[in-house]
PDB file of C-alpha atoms in Angstrom:
ATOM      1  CA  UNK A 986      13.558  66.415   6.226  1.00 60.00           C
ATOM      2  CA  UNK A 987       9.710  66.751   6.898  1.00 66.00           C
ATOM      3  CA  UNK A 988       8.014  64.968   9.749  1.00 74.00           C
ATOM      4  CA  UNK A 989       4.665  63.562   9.830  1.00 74.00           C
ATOM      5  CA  UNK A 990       2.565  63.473  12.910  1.00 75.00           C
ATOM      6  CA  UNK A 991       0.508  60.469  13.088  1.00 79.00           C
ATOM      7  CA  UNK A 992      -2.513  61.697  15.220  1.00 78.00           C
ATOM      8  CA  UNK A 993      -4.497  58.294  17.246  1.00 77.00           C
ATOM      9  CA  UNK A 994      -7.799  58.075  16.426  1.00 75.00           C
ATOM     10  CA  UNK A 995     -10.078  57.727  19.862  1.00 74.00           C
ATOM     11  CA  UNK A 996     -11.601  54.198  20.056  1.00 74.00           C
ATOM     12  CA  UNK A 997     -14.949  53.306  20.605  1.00 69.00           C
ATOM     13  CA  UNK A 998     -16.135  51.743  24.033  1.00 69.00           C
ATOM     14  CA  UNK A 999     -17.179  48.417  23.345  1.00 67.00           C
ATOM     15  CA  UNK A1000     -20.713  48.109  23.425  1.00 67.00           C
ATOM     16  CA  UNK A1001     -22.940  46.332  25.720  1.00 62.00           C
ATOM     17  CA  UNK A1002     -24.975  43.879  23.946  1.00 67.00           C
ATOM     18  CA  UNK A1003     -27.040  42.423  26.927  1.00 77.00           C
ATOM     19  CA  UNK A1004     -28.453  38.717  26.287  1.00 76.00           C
ATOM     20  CA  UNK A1005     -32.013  38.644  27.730  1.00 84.00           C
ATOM     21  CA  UNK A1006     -32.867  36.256  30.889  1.00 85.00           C
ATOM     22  CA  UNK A1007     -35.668  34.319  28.783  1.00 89.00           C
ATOM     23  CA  UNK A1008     -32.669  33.432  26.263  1.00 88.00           C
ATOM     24  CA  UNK A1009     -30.610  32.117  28.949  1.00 91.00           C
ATOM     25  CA  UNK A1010     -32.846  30.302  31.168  1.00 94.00           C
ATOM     26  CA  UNK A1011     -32.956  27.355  29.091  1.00 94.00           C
ATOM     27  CA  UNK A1012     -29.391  26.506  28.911  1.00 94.00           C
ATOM     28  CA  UNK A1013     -28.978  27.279  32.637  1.00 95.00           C
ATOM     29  CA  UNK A1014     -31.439  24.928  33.623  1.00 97.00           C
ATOM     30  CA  UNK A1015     -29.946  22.457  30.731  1.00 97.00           C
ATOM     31  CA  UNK A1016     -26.706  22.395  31.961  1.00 97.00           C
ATOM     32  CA  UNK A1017     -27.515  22.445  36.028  1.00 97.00           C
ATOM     33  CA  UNK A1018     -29.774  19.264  35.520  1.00 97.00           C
ATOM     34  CA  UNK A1019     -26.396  18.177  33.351  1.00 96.00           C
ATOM     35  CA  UNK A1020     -24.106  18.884  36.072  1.00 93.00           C
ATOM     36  CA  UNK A1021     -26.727  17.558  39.164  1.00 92.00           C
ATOM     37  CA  UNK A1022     -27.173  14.177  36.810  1.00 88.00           C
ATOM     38  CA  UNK A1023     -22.894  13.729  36.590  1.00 84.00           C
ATOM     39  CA  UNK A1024     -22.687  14.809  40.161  1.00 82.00           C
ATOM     40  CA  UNK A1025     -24.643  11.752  41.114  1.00 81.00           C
ATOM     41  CA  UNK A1026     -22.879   9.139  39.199  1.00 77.00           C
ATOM     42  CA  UNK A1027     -19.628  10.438  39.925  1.00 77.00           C
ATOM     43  CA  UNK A1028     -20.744  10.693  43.638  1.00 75.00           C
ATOM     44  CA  UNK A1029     -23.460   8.370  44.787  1.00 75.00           C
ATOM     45  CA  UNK A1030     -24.021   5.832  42.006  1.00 69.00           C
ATOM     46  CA  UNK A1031     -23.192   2.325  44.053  1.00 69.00           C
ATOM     47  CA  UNK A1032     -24.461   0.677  47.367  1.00 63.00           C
ATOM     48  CA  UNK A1033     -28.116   1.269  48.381  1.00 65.00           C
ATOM     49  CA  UNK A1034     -29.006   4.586  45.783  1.00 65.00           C
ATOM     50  CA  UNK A1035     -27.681   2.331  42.530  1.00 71.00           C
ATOM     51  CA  UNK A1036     -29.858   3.158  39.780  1.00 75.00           C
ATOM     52  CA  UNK A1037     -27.744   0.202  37.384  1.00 73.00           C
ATOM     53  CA  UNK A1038     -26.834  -3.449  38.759  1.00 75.00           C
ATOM     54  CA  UNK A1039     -23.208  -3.975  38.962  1.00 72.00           C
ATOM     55  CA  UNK A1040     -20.258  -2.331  39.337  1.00 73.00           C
ATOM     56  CA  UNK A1041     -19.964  -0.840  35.669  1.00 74.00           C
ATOM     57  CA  UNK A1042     -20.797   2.640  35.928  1.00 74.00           C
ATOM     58  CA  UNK A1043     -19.007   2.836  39.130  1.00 73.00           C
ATOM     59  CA  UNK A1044     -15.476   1.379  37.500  1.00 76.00           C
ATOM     60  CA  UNK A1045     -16.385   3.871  34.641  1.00 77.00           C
ATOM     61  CA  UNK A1046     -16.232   7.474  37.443  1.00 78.00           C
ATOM     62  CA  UNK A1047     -13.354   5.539  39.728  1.00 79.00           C
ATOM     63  CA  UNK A1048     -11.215   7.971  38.810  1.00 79.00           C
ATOM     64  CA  UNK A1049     -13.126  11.289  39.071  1.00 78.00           C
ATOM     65  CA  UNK A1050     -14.685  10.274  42.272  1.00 79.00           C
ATOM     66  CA  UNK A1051     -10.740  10.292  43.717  1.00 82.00           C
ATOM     67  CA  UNK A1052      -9.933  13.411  41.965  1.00 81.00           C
ATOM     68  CA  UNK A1053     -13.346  14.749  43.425  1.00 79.00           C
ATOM     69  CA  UNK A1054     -12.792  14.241  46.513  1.00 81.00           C
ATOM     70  CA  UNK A1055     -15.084  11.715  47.300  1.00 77.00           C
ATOM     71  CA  UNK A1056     -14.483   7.618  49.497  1.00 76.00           C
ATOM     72  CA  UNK A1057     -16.065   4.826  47.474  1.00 69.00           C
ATOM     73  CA  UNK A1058     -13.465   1.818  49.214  1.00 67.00           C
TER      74      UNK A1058
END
């Protein structure tokens, strides 16, 4: 009965493809204005710094304020 020897072939080391800062910037800054802009509704929209009349936007982030951590009773 012959026996084959199945020899591994070595594999490659992924390679480093490196995304420039200039093609990054843009979306970082995108999505930290995104984040500061739902930080603030979730957080401060109502009382004195209200940008809309009313209580809508603040019955729409109720819930997230609570899970977030922050008092709005």
């Amino acid at each position: 009965m012959a026996q084959t020897a199945i020899t591994p072939v070595p594999l490659a080391p992924p390679s480093a493809a490196k995304l420039p800062l200039r093609a990054i910037l843009p979306w970082a800054v995108f999505f930290g204005l995104l984040m500061l802009v739902l930080l603030y509704f979730v957080g401060a929209e109502q009382g004195a710094f209200s940008v809309f009349s009313g209580e809508s936007v603040h019955e729409w982030v109720h819930d997230g304020r609570h899970l977030l951590g922050f008092p709005c009773h």
